């Protein structure tokens, strides 16, 4: 029971794409019940989404040691391979035969990113279309799909997908920053600033977004705001 509350809190934060808060909650669940495999699986997914492939790999190993079937972590292993920079192996892992249906959308998402990393835009687009059709309310899927459309030169389609991502989850930081970039290119510097500011409301300490906003402030002639934001980064 002591582990259930933070575990459920972590899953709620994961659904809201707030993986940093979810990471803290899931650690509390693991401390309360280290022998329960579910928090370790959740931790692996959280760390993978945060780009920590080493930590995700360790969480996967702990889940396997607790009796989780290998087929039930193949989608997570594929994500780790993608983070390690071997997208071809990630595609092979994500396409494992016999993967449970509940993990298939995650695997398709990894395949889509991996094909994009391999430069196969056609295959990536097909995977993303499959993903958003299977999970139409997945905000992260839509923001990833938007980035693919940017790479493909379909800016109108990218904006549409990005708006869908933000409507589904107004706290999707990736969607907000991508929308800022798209608006900056289409409507100008000043129009993009509110989108960057909204992204920073979600993740106040994200230095990448802060630097993008500082540069936008500078290009827009708001030197004082640019310097203030730069000092915050430092």
Coordinates of C-alpha atoms in Angstrom, one line a residue:
X1 CA 0.0 0.0 0.0
X2 CA 2.8 2.5 0.7
X3 CA 4.1 2.0 -2.8
X4 CA 0.8 2.2 -4.6
X5 CA 0.1 5.9 -4.0
X6 CA 3.4 7.2 -5.5
X7 CA 3.1 4.6 -8.3
X8 CA -0.3 5.8 -9.3
X9 CA 0.9 9.4 -9.0
X10 CA 3.8 8.6 -11.3
X11 CA 1.5 7.1 -13.9
X12 CA -0.7 10.2 -13.8
X13 CA 2.3 12.4 -14.4
X14 CA 3.5 10.1 -17.2
X15 CA 0.1 10.4 -18.9
X16 CA 0.5 14.2 -18.6
X17 CA 4.1 13.9 -20.1
X18 CA 5.5 15.4 -16.9
X19 CA 8.3 12.8 -16.7
X20 CA 10.5 14.7 -14.3
X21 CA 7.9 14.7 -11.6
X22 CA 7.0 11.1 -12.5
X23 CA 10.7 10.2 -11.9
X24 CA 10.5 11.4 -8.3
X25 CA 7.2 9.6 -7.6
X26 CA 8.4 6.3 -9.0
X27 CA 11.6 6.4 -6.9
X28 CA 9.3 6.7 -3.8
X29 CA 7.4 3.7 -5.0
X30 CA 10.5 1.7 -5.5
X31 CA 11.9 2.6 -2.0
X32 CA 8.6 1.6 -0.4
X33 CA 8.5 -1.8 -2.2
X34 CA 11.7 -2.7 -4.1
X35 CA 10.5 -6.2 -4.9
X36 CA 7.5 -5.0 -6.9
X37 CA 8.4 -5.1 -10.7
X38 CA 5.8 -2.6 -11.9
X39 CA 7.6 0.6 -10.6
X40 CA 10.8 -0.6 -12.2
X41 CA 9.1 -1.0 -15.6
X42 CA 7.6 2.5 -15.2
X43 CA 11.0 3.9 -14.2
X44 CA 12.5 2.4 -17.4
X45 CA 9.9 4.1 -19.5
X46 CA 10.3 7.4 -17.6
X47 CA 14.1 7.4 -17.9
X48 CA 13.9 6.5 -21.6
X49 CA 11.6 9.4 -22.3
X50 CA 14.1 11.7 -20.4
X51 CA 16.9 10.4 -22.7
X52 CA 18.7 8.4 -20.0
X53 CA 19.4 5.2 -21.8
X54 CA 21.8 3.9 -19.2
X55 CA 19.4 4.4 -16.3
X56 CA 16.5 2.8 -18.4
X57 CA 18.7 -0.2 -19.1
X58 CA 19.4 -0.7 -15.4
X59 CA 15.7 -0.5 -14.6
X60 CA 14.9 -3.0 -17.3
X61 CA 17.5 -5.4 -15.8
X62 CA 16.0 -5.0 -12.3
X63 CA 12.5 -5.8 -13.7
X64 CA 13.8 -8.9 -15.5
X65 CA 15.5 -10.0 -12.3
X66 CA 12.2 -9.8 -10.5
X67 CA 10.6 -12.2 -13.0
X68 CA 9.3 -10.0 -15.8
X69 CA 9.1 -11.8 -19.1
X70 CA 11.7 -10.6 -21.7
X71 CA 9.0 -10.1 -24.4
X72 CA 7.3 -7.6 -22.0
X73 CA 10.3 -5.3 -22.1
X74 CA 11.2 -5.5 -25.8
X75 CA 9.6 -2.1 -26.5
X76 CA 11.7 -0.6 -23.7
X77 CA 14.9 -2.3 -25.0
X78 CA 14.2 -0.9 -28.4
X79 CA 13.9 2.6 -27.0
X80 CA 17.2 2.2 -25.2
X81 CA 18.9 1.0 -28.5
X82 CA 17.5 4.1 -30.2
X83 CA 19.0 6.3 -27.5
X84 CA 22.4 4.4 -27.9
X85 CA 22.4 5.5 -31.5
X86 CA 21.7 2.1 -33.2
X87 CA 18.3 2.8 -34.9
X88 CA 18.6 -0.3 -37.1
X89 CA 18.8 -2.6 -34.1
X90 CA 16.0 -0.6 -32.5
X91 CA 13.7 -1.3 -35.5
X92 CA 14.5 -5.0 -35.2
X93 CA 13.8 -5.1 -31.4
X94 CA 10.6 -3.1 -31.8
X95 CA 9.3 -5.5 -34.4
X96 CA 9.6 -8.5 -32.1
X97 CA 7.1 -11.3 -32.8
X98 CA 4.7 -12.0 -30.0
X99 CA 4.9 -8.6 -28.3
X100 CA 1.8 -8.0 -26.2
X101 CA -0.8 -5.7 -27.7
X102 CA -0.6 -3.1 -24.9
X103 CA 3.1 -2.5 -25.7
X104 CA 2.7 -2.3 -29.4
X105 CA 1.9 1.5 -29.6
X106 CA 5.2 2.2 -27.7
X107 CA 7.1 -0.1 -30.1
X108 CA 5.5 1.6 -33.1
X109 CA 6.6 5.0 -31.7
X110 CA 10.2 3.8 -31.4
X111 CA 10.1 2.4 -34.9
X112 CA 8.9 5.7 -36.3
X113 CA 11.7 7.6 -34.6
X114 CA 14.2 5.0 -35.6
X115 CA 13.2 5.1 -39.3
X116 CA 13.5 8.9 -39.1
X117 CA 17.0 8.6 -37.7
X118 CA 17.8 6.3 -40.6
X119 CA 16.6 8.9 -43.0
X120 CA 13.6 6.7 -44.2
X121 CA 10.9 9.4 -44.1
X122 CA 8.4 7.2 -45.9
X123 CA 8.6 4.4 -43.4
X124 CA 8.6 6.8 -40.5
X125 CA 5.5 8.6 -41.8
X126 CA 3.7 5.3 -42.2
X127 CA 4.6 4.3 -38.6
X128 CA 3.4 7.6 -37.2
X129 CA 0.1 7.4 -39.1
X130 CA -0.4 3.9 -37.6
X131 CA 0.5 5.3 -34.2
X132 CA -1.9 8.3 -34.2
X133 CA -4.7 6.2 -35.7
X134 CA -4.2 3.6 -32.8
X135 CA -3.7 6.3 -30.1
X136 CA -5.5 9.4 -31.3
X137 CA -5.4 11.0 -27.9
X138 CA -1.6 10.5 -27.4
X139 CA -0.2 14.1 -27.3
X140 CA 3.4 12.9 -27.6
X141 CA 2.6 10.9 -30.7
X142 CA 1.2 13.9 -32.3
X143 CA 4.1 16.2 -31.4
X144 CA 6.5 13.5 -32.7
X145 CA 4.4 13.3 -35.9
X146 CA 4.7 17.1 -36.2
X147 CA 8.5 16.9 -36.1
X148 CA 8.5 14.3 -38.9
X149 CA 6.4 16.7 -41.0
X150 CA 8.9 19.5 -40.4
X151 CA 11.7 17.2 -41.7
X152 CA 9.5 16.3 -44.7
X153 CA 8.9 20.0 -45.4
X154 CA 5.2 19.9 -44.7
X155 CA 5.0 22.9 -42.4
X156 CA 1.2 23.2 -42.7
X157 CA 0.8 19.6 -41.7
X158 CA 3.4 20.1 -38.9
X159 CA 1.4 23.1 -37.4
X160 CA -1.8 21.1 -37.6
X161 CA -0.3 18.1 -35.8
X162 CA 1.3 20.3 -33.2
X163 CA -1.9 22.1 -32.5
X164 CA -3.6 18.7 -32.0
X165 CA -0.8 17.8 -29.5
X166 CA -1.3 21.0 -27.5
X167 CA -5.1 20.6 -27.5
X168 CA -4.7 17.1 -26.1
X169 CA -2.2 18.2 -23.5
X170 CA -1.5 21.9 -22.9
X171 CA 1.5 20.9 -20.8
X172 CA 3.3 19.0 -23.6
X173 CA 6.6 20.9 -23.5
X174 CA 7.9 19.4 -26.7
X175 CA 4.7 20.4 -28.6
X176 CA 4.9 24.0 -27.2
X177 CA 8.5 24.5 -28.1
X178 CA 7.9 23.1 -31.6
X179 CA 4.9 25.3 -32.0
X180 CA 7.1 28.3 -31.0
X181 CA 9.7 27.3 -33.7
X182 CA 7.0 27.0 -36.3
X183 CA 5.2 30.2 -35.4
X184 CA 8.6 32.0 -35.4
X185 CA 9.2 30.9 -39.0
X186 CA 5.7 31.6 -40.3
X187 CA 4.5 34.6 -38.3
X188 CA 7.7 36.2 -36.9
X189 CA 9.7 36.6 -33.7
X190 CA 7.1 38.4 -31.6
X191 CA 4.4 35.9 -32.4
X192 CA 6.5 33.0 -31.2
X193 CA 7.4 34.5 -27.8
X194 CA 4.2 33.5 -26.0
X195 CA 4.7 29.9 -27.1
X196 CA 8.2 29.8 -25.6
X197 CA 6.9 31.4 -22.4
X198 CA 4.2 28.8 -22.1
X199 CA 6.8 26.1 -22.6
X200 CA 8.8 27.5 -19.7
X201 CA 5.8 27.6 -17.5
X202 CA 5.7 23.8 -17.9
X203 CA 9.5 23.3 -17.5
X204 CA 10.9 26.5 -15.9
X205 CA 14.5 25.0 -15.8
X206 CA 14.8 23.9 -19.4
X207 CA 17.9 25.7 -20.5
X208 CA 17.5 24.8 -24.2
X209 CA 14.1 26.5 -24.3
X210 CA 15.4 29.4 -22.3
X211 CA 18.3 29.9 -24.7
X212 CA 15.9 29.8 -27.7
X213 CA 13.7 32.4 -26.0
X214 CA 16.7 34.5 -25.2
X215 CA 17.8 34.5 -28.8
X216 CA 14.3 35.3 -29.9
X217 CA 14.2 38.2 -27.5
X218 CA 17.5 39.5 -28.8
X219 CA 16.5 39.2 -32.5
X220 CA 13.2 41.0 -31.6
X221 CA 15.1 43.9 -30.1
X222 CA 14.3 43.1 -26.5
X223 CA 17.8 43.2 -25.2
X224 CA 16.9 43.6 -21.5
X225 CA 14.7 40.5 -21.6
X226 CA 17.5 38.7 -23.5
X227 CA 20.1 39.5 -20.8
X228 CA 17.7 38.6 -18.0
X229 CA 17.0 35.2 -19.6
X230 CA 20.7 34.6 -20.2
X231 CA 21.5 35.3 -16.5
X232 CA 18.8 32.8 -15.5
X233 CA 20.5 30.2 -17.7
X234 CA 23.9 30.9 -16.1

